[in-house]
Structures are given as C-alpha cells and as structure tokens.
PDB file of C-alpha atoms and ligand atoms in Angstrom:
ATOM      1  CA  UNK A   1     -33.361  -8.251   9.628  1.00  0.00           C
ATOM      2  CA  UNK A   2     -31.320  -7.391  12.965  1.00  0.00           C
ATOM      3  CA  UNK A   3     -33.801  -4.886  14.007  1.00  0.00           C
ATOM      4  CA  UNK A   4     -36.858  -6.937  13.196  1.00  0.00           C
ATOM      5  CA  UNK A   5     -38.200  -7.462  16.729  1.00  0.00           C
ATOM      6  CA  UNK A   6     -41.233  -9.330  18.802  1.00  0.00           C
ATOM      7  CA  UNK A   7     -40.179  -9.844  21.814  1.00  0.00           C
ATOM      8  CA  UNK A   8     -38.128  -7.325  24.459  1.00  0.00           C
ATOM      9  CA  UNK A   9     -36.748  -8.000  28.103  1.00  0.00           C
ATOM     10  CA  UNK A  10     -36.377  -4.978  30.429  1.00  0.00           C
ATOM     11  CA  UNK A  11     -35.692  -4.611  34.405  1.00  0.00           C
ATOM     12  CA  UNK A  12     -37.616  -2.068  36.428  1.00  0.00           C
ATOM     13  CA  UNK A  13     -35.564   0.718  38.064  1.00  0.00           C
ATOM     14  CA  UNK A  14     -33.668   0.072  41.612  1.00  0.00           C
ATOM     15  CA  UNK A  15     -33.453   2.596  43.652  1.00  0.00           C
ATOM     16  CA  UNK A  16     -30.077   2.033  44.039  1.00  0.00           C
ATOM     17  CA  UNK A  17     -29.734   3.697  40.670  1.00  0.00           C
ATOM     18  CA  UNK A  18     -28.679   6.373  42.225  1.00  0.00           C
ATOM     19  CA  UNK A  19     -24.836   4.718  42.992  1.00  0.00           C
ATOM     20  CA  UNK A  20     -24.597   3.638  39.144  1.00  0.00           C
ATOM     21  CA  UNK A  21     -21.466   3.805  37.818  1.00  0.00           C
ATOM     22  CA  UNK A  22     -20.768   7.748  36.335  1.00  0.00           C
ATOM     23  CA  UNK A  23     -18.190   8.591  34.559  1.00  0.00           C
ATOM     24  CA  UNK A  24     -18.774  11.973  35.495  1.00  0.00           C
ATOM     25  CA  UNK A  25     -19.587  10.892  39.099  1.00  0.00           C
ATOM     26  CA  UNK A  26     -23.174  11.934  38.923  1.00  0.00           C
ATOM     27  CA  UNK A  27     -25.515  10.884  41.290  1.00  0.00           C
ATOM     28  CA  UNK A  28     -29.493  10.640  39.021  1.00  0.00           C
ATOM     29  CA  UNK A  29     -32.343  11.315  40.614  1.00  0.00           C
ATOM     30  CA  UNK A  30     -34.230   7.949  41.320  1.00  0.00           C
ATOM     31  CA  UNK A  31     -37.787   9.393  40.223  1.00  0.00           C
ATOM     32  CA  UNK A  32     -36.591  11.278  37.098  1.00  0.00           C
ATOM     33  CA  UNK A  33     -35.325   7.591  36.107  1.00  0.00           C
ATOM     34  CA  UNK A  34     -38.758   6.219  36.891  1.00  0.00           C
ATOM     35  CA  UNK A  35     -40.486   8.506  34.357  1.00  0.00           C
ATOM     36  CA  UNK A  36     -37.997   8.202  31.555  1.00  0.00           C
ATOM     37  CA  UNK A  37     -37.869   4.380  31.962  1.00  0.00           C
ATOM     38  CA  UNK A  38     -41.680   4.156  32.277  1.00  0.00           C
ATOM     39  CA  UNK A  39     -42.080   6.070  28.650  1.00  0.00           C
ATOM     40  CA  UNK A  40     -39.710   3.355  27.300  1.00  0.00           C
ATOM     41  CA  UNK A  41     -41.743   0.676  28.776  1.00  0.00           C
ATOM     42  CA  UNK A  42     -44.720   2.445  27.009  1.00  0.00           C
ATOM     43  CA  UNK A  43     -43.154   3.151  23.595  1.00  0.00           C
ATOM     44  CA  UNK A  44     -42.215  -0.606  23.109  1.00  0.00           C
ATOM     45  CA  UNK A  45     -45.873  -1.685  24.272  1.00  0.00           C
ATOM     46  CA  UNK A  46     -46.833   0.743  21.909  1.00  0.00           C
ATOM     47  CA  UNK A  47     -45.130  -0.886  19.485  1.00  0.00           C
ATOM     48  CA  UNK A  48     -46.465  -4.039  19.659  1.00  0.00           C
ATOM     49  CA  UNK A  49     -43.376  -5.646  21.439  1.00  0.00           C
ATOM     50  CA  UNK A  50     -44.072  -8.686  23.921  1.00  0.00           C
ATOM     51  CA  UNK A  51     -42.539  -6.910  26.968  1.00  0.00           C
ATOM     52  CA  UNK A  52     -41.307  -8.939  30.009  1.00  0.00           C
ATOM     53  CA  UNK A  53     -40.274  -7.331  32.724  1.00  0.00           C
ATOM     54  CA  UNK A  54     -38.078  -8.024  35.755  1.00  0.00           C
ATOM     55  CA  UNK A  55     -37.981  -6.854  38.714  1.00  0.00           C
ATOM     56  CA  UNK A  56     -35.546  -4.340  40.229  1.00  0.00           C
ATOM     57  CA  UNK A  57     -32.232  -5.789  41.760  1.00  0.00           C
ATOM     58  CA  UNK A  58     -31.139  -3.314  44.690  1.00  0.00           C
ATOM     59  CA  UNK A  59     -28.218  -5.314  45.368  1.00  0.00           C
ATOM     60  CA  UNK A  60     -26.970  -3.981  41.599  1.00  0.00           C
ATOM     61  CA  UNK A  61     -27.048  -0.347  41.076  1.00  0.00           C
ATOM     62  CA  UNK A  62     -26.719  -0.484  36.925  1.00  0.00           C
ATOM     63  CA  UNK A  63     -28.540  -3.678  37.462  1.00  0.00           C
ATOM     64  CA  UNK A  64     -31.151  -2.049  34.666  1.00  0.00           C
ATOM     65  CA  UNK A  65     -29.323  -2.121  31.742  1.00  0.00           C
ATOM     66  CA  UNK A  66     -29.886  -5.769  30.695  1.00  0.00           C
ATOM     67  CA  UNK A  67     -27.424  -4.977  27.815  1.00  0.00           C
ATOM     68  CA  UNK A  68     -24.489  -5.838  29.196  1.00  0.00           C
ATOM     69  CA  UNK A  69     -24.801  -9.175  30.991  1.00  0.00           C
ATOM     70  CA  UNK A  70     -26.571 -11.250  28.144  1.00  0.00           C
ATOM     71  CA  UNK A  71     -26.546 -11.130  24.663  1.00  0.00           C
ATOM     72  CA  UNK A  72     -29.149 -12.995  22.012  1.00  0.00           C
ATOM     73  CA  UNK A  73     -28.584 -14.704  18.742  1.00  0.00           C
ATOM     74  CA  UNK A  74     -31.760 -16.590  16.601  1.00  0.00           C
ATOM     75  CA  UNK A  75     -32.248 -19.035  19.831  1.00  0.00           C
ATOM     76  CA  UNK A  76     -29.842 -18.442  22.320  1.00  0.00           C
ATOM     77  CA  UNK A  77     -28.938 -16.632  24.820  1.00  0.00           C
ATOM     78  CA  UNK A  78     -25.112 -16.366  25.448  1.00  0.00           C
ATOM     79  CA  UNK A  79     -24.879 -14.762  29.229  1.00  0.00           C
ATOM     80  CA  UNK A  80     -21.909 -12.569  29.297  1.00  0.00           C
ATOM     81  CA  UNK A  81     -18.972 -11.638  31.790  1.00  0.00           C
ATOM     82  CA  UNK A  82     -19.058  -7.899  32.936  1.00  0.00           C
ATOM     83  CA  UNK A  83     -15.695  -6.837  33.740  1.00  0.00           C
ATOM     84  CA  UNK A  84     -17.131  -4.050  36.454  1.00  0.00           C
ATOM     85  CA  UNK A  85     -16.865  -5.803  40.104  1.00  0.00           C
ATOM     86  CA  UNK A  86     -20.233  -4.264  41.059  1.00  0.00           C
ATOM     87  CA  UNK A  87     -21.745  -5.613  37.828  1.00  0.00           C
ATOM     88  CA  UNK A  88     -20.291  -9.172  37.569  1.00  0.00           C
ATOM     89  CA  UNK A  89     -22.950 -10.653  40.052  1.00  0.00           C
ATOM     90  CA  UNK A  90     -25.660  -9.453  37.367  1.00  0.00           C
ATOM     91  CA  UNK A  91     -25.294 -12.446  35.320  1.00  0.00           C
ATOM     92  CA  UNK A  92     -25.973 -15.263  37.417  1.00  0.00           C
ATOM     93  CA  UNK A  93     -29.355 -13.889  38.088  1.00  0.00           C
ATOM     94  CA  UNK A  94     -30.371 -12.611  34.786  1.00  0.00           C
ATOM     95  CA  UNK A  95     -29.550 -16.510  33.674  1.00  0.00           C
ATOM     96  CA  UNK A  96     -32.351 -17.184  35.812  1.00  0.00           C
ATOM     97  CA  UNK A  97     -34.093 -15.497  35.004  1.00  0.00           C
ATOM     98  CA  UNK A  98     -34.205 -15.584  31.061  1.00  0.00           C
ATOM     99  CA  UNK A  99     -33.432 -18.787  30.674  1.00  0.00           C
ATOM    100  CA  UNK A 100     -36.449 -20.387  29.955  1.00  0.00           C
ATOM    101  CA  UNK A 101     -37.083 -17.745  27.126  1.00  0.00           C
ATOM    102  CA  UNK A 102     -34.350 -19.735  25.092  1.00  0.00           C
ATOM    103  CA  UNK A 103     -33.816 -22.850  23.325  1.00  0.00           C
ATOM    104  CA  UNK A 104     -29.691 -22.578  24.737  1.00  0.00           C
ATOM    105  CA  UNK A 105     -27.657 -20.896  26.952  1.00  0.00           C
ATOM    106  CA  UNK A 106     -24.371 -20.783  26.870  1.00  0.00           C
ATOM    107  CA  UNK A 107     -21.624 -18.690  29.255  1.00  0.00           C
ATOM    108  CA  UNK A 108     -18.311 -16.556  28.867  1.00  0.00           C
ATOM    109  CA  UNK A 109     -16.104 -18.504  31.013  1.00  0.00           C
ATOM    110  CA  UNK A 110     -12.667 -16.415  30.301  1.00  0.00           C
ATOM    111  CA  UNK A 111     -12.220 -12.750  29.817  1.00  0.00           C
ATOM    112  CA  UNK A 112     -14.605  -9.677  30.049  1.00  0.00           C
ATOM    113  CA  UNK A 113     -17.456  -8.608  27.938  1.00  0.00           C
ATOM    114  CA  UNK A 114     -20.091  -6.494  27.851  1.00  0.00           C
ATOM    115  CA  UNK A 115     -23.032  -6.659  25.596  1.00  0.00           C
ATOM    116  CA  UNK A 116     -22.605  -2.719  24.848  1.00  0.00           C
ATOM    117  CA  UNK A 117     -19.534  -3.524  23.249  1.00  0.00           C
ATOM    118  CA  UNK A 118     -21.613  -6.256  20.988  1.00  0.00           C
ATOM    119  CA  UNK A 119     -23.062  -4.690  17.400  1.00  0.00           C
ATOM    120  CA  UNK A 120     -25.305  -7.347  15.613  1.00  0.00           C
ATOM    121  CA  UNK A 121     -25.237  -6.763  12.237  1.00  0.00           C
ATOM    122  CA  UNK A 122     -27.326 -10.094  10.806  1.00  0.00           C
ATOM    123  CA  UNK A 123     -25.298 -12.950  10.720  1.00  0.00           C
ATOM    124  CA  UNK A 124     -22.246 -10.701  11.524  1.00  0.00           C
ATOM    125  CA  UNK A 125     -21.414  -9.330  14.872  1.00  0.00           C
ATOM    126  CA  UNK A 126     -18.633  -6.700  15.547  1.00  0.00           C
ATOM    127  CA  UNK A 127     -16.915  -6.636  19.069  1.00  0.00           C
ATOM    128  CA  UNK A 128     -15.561  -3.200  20.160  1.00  0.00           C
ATOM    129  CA  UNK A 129     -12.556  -3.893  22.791  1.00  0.00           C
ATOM    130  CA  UNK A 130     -13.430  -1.655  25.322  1.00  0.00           C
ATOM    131  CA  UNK A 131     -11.856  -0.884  29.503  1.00  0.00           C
ATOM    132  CA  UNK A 132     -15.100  -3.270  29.823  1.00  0.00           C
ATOM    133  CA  UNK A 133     -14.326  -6.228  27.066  1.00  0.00           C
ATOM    134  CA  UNK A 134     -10.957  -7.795  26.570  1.00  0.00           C
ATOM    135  CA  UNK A 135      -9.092  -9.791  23.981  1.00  0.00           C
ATOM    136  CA  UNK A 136      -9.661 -13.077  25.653  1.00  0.00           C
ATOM    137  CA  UNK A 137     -13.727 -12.314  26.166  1.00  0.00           C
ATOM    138  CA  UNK A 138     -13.769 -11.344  22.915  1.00  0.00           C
ATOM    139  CA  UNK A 139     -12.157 -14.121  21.245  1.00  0.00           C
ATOM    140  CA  UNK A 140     -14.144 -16.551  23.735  1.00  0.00           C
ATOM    141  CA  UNK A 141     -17.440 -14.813  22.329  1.00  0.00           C
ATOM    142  CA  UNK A 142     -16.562 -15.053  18.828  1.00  0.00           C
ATOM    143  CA  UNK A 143     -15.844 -18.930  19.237  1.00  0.00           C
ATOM    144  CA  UNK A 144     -19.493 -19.483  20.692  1.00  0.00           C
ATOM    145  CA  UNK A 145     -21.283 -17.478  17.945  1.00  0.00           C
ATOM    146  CA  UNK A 146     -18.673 -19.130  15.288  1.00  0.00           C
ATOM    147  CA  UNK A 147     -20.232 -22.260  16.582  1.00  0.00           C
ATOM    148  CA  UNK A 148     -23.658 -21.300  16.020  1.00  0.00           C
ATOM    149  CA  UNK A 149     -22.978 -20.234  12.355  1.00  0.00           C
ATOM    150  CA  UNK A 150     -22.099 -16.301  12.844  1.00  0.00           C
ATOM    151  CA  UNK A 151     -19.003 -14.742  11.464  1.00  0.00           C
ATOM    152  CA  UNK A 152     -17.066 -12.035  14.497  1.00  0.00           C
ATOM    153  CA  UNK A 153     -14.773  -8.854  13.571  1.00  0.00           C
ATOM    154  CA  UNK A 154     -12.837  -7.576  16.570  1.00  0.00           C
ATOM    155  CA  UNK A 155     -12.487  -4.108  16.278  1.00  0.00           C
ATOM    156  CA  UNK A 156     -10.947  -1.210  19.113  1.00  0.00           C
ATOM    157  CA  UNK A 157     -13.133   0.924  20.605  1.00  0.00           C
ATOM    158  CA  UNK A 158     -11.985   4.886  20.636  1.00  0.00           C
ATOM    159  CA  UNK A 159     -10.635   6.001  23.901  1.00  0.00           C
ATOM    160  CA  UNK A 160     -12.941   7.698  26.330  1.00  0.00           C
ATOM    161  CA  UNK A 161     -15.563   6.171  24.547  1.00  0.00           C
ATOM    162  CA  UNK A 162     -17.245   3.554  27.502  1.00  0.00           C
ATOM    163  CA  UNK A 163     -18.744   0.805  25.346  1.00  0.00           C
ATOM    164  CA  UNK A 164     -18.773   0.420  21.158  1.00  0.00           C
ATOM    165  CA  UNK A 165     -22.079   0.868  21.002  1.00  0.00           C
ATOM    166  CA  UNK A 166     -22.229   3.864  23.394  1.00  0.00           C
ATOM    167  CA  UNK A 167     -21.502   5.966  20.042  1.00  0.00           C
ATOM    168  CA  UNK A 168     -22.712   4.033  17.229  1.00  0.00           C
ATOM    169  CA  UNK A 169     -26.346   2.030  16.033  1.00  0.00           C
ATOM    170  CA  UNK A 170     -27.379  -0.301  13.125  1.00  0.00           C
ATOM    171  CA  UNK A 171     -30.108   1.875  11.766  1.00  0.00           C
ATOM    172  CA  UNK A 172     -30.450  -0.028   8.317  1.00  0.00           C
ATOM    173  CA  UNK A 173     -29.718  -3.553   6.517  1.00  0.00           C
ATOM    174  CA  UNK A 174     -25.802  -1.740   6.223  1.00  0.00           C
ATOM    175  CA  UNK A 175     -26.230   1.248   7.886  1.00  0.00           C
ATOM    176  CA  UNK A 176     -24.669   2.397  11.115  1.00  0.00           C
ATOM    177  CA  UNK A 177     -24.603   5.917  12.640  1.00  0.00           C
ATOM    178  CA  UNK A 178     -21.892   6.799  14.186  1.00  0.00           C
ATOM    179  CA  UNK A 179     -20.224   9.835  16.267  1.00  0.00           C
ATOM    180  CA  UNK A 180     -17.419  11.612  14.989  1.00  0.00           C
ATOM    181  CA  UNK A 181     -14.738   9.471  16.618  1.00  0.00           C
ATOM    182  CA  UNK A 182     -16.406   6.100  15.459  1.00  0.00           C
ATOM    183  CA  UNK A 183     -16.555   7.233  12.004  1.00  0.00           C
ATOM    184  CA  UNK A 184     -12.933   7.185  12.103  1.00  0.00           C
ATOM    185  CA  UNK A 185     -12.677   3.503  12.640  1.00  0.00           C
ATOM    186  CA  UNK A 186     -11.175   1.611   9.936  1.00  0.00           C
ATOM    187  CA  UNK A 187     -13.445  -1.296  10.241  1.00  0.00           C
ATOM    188  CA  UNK A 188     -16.410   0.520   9.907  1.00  0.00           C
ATOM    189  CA  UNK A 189     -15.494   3.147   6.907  1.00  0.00           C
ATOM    190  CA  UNK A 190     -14.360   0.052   4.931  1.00  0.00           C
ATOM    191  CA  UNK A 191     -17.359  -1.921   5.466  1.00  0.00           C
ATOM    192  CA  UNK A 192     -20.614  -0.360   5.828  1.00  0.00           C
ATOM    193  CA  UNK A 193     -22.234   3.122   4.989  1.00  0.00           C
ATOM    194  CA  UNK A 194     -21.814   4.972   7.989  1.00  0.00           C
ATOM    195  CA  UNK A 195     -24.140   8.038   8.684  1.00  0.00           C
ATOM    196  CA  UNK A 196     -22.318  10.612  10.496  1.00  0.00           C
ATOM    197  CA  UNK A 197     -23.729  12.611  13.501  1.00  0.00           C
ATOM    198  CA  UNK A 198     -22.773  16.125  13.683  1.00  0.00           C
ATOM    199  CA  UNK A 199     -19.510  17.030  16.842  1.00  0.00           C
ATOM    200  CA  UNK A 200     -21.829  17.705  19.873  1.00  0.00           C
ATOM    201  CA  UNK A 201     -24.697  15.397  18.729  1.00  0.00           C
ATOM    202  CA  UNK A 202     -22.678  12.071  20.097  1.00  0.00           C
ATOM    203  CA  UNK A 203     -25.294  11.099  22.555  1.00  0.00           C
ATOM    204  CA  UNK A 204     -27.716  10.755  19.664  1.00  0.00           C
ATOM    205  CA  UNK A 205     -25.775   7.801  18.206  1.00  0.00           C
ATOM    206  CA  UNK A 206     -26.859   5.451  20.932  1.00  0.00           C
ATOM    207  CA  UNK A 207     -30.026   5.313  18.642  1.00  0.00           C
ATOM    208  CA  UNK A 208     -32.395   2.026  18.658  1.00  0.00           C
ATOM    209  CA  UNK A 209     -34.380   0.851  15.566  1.00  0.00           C
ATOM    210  CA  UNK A 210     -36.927  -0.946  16.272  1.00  0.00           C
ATOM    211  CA  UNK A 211     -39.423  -2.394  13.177  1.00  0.00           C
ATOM    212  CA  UNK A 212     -39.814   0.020  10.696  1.00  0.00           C
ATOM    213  CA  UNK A 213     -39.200   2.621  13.796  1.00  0.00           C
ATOM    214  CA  UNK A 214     -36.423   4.108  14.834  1.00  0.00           C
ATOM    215  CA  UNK A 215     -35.422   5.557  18.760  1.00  0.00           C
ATOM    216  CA  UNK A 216     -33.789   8.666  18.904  1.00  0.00           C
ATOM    217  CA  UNK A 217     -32.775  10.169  22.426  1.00  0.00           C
ATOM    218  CA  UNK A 218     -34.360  13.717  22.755  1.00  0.00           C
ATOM    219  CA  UNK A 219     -32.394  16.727  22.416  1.00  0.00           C
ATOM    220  CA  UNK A 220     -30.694  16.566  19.767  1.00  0.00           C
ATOM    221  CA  UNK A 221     -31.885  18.729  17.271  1.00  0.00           C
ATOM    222  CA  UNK A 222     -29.422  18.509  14.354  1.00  0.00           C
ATOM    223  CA  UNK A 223     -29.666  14.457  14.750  1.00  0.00           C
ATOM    224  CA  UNK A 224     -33.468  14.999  14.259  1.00  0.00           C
ATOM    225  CA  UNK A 225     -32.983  17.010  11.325  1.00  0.00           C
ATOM    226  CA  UNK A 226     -30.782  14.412   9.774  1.00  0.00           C
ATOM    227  CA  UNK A 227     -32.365  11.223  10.519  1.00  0.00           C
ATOM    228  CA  UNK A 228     -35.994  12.327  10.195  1.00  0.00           C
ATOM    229  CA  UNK A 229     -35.501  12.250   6.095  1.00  0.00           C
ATOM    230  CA  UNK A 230     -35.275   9.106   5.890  1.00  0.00           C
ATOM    231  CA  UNK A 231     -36.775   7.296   9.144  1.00  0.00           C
ATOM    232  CA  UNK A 232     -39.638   7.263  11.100  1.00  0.00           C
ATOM    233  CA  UNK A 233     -38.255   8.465  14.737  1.00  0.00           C
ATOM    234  CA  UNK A 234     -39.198   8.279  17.739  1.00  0.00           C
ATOM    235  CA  UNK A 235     -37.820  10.925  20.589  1.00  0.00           C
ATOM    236  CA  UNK A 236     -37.351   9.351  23.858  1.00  0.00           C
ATOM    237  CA  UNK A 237     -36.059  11.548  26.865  1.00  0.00           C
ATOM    238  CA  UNK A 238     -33.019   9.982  28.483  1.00  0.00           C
ATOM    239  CA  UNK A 239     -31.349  12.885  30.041  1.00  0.00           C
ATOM    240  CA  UNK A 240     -31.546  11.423  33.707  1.00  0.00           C
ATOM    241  CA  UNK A 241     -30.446   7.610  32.068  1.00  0.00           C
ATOM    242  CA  UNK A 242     -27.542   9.837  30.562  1.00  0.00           C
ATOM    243  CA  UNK A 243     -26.370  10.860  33.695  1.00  0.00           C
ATOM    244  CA  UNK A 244     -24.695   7.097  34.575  1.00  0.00           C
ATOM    245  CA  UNK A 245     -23.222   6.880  30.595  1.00  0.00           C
ATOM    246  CA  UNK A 246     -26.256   4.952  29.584  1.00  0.00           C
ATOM    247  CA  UNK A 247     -28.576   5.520  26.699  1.00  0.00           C
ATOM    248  CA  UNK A 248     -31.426   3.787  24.850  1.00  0.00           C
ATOM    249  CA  UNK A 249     -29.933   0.499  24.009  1.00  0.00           C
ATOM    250  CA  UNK A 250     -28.425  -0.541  27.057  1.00  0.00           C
ATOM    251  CA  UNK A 251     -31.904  -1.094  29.011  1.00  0.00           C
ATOM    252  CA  UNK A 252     -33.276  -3.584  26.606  1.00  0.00           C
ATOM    253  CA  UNK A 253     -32.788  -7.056  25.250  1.00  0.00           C
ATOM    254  CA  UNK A 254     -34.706  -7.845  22.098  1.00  0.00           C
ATOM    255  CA  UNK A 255     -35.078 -10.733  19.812  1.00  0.00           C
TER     256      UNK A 255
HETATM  257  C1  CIR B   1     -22.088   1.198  33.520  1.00  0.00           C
HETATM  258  O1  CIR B   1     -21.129   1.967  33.654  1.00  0.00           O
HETATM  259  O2  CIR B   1     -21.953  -0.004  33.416  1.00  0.00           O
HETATM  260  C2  CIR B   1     -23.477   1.789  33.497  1.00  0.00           C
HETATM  261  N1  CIR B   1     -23.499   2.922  34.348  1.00  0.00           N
HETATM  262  C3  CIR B   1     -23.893   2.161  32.097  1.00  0.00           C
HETATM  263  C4  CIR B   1     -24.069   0.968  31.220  1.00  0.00           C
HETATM  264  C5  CIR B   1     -24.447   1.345  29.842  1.00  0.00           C
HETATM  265  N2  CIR B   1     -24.640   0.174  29.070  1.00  0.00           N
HETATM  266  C6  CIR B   1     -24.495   0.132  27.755  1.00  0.00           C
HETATM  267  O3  CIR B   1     -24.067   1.102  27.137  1.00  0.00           O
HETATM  268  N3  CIR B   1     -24.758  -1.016  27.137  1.00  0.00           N
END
C-alpha cells in the first residue's frame, strides 16, 4: 500500500523561513514554524515512524519541504529538478545527504519538477504539470519510473493551484480527496473515487495518511466532519506552514 510507511525524512526549520516563497507575500513567523513543525516531528515518532532528520539549510529559505527536490519509489530515490531559482540548489545537497538511505539514485537531467506535483498511487504515479513542473521534466520522470516497472499519467494542474498535490491526497487503496477545482479533472473523475472537500475547506486536501492514520490540517471543521466517518484522523496545526503555500505533505519524505 502507498501509504504503508516505516521510515520518514524531515529537515529542521531555517530561520530563513521567514523569506519562503508566498504567494500571498507573507512573511511567517520563524518560532510559530518551530512549534508546528516540532508537533509533526512528534506525531510521526508517535507513530512509530523511523524519523531522520536533517539539519536546517539557511542558505534555502523553503529548504524544509523535502517534497519537492526528491522523490522515492520501492528502492530508489529519484532526486528531482525544482524549477524555482532559489530552490534548485536544494537538490544537490539533499542527494547527499539521502543517498545512502537507497539502493539507487537517479537524477532529472532536463526539465522542471517538483515532487508536490508527484501523486503515488502504488505502482501508478500521476504528474500534475504545474508553473513548477514542465512537459519535458515530466516526460523525463516518467521514463525513469517506466524503467523501474511503474506506469506515469500526465495530467494539468488547475490554474492558481501551486503544485497537484497542494489540493488533492491518496487517502485509500483508490481514493483521493480532492478540492473543488481538482475534482473537476478529467483524469481523476474517470479513474478513481474521488472524495470531495466542501468550497472553503481546500487547504484540508493537502491531507497525509499515514498507516492506518490519517493527517488532517486543523481548522477545518466540515473536512473533520467528513473524513472522521470513515478514518482515524489526526489534526495537525499548520496555519504558520500555510502562510508560504505549504501544507502537511510537503515537509516529509516517506517510504
Ligand atoms: C514553495 O513555494 O516552493 C514553498 N514555499 C512551498 C512548497 C510546498 N511544497 C509542496 O507543496 N510540496
């Protein structure tokens, strides 16, 4: 199962987390990020998770969400090409220092991509071309997990949406949340049963599940009422993460 985990990678908080990328050009509040991202450390201790952690990168304001510059399938670890100047330097040291965790590593030479635009569905993964992930990063990605025995659908991610994933989460075998606007997606509707968040509730698709667990950001009450039928959820405060378009997925790498 996708969301069958052991093991989890996470980076500590930089202080230059205050100059993360915002879509909304908000500036967080370095120790508000501290507390949020030590309760995430703690919830996936709690649940049994091997967690390594590395350390902060100054140099790299949205340094902490490992997401995006690496991506892991069964044994490997493909490191990834983020299309954000600020954030392209992020792989070369992440390689570093993951490597060893892998049998193989392989790299996106050509083209952008982000691992928030990467949905892992088993065998299957679905690419959401994004203003972070291109055509040609996409169709290198898909040749390297082709290779290793996985099957790729390219898909478009809705405008003013900033990664695929941003708005959507495999919470079952076939099951995917998904805002409003990603429930509209062709791909999906045809393909999986999608769960459908409530308008104003969007921030509660960046869910994470976990084991038989499953993440929800805080705050969302209607979400909660929804999802708590059928899953075992965990609230987890990100409204300071929030602030630089990031949620629960993006500061984690699991396998
Ligand atoms: C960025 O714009 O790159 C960061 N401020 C947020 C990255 C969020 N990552 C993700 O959704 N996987």
């Amino acid at each position: 199962m996708t969301y069958s985990f052991k093991n989890i990678i996470i980076r500590k908080p930089n202080k230059s987390v205050q100059n993360a990328l915002s879509s909304q050009n908000i500036k967080p509040n370095f120790e508000n990020i501290l507390v949020e991202h030590n309760n995430y450390v703690k919830v996936m201790n709690e649940l049994d998770l091997k967690v390594n952690l590395l350390e902060p990168m100054e140099y790299f304001p949205d340094s902490i969400f490992v997401e995006d510059p690496a991506i892991i399938y069964k044994e490997n670890c493909i490191i990834l090409n983020p299309s954000d100047p600020s954030r392209n330097g992020e792989k070369k040291i992440i390689y570093n220092e993951i490597k060893d965790y892998f049998e193989n590593t392989y790299f996106i030479e050509n083209g952008y991509i982000e691992g928030g635009d990467i949905l892992n569905i088993n065998n299957h993964f679905i690419i959401g071309l994004s203003s972070r992930t291109n055509k040609l990063g996409a169709e290198n990605l898909s040749y390297i997990l082709n290779s290793l025995g996985a099957s790729v659908s390219i898909c478009e991610t809705p405008k003013n949406i900033l990664h695929f994933k941003s708005e959507c989460s495999l919470i079952d075998d076939d099951v995917i949340l998904v805002s409003n606007k990603m429930a509209k997606l062709e791909y999906l509707k045809s393909n999986y049963h999608l769960l459908e968040l409530p308008l104003g509730e969007e921030g509660a698709a960046n869910s994470l599940r976990i084991n038989d667990k499953l993440l929800v950001p805080e705050g969302f009450v209607k979400a909660n009422d929804i999802l708590s039928k059928n899953y075992d959820i965990i609230n987890i405060k990100v409204n300071e993460i929030s602030k630089v378009d990031a949620g629960l997925s993006c500061m984690s790498l699991r396998w």
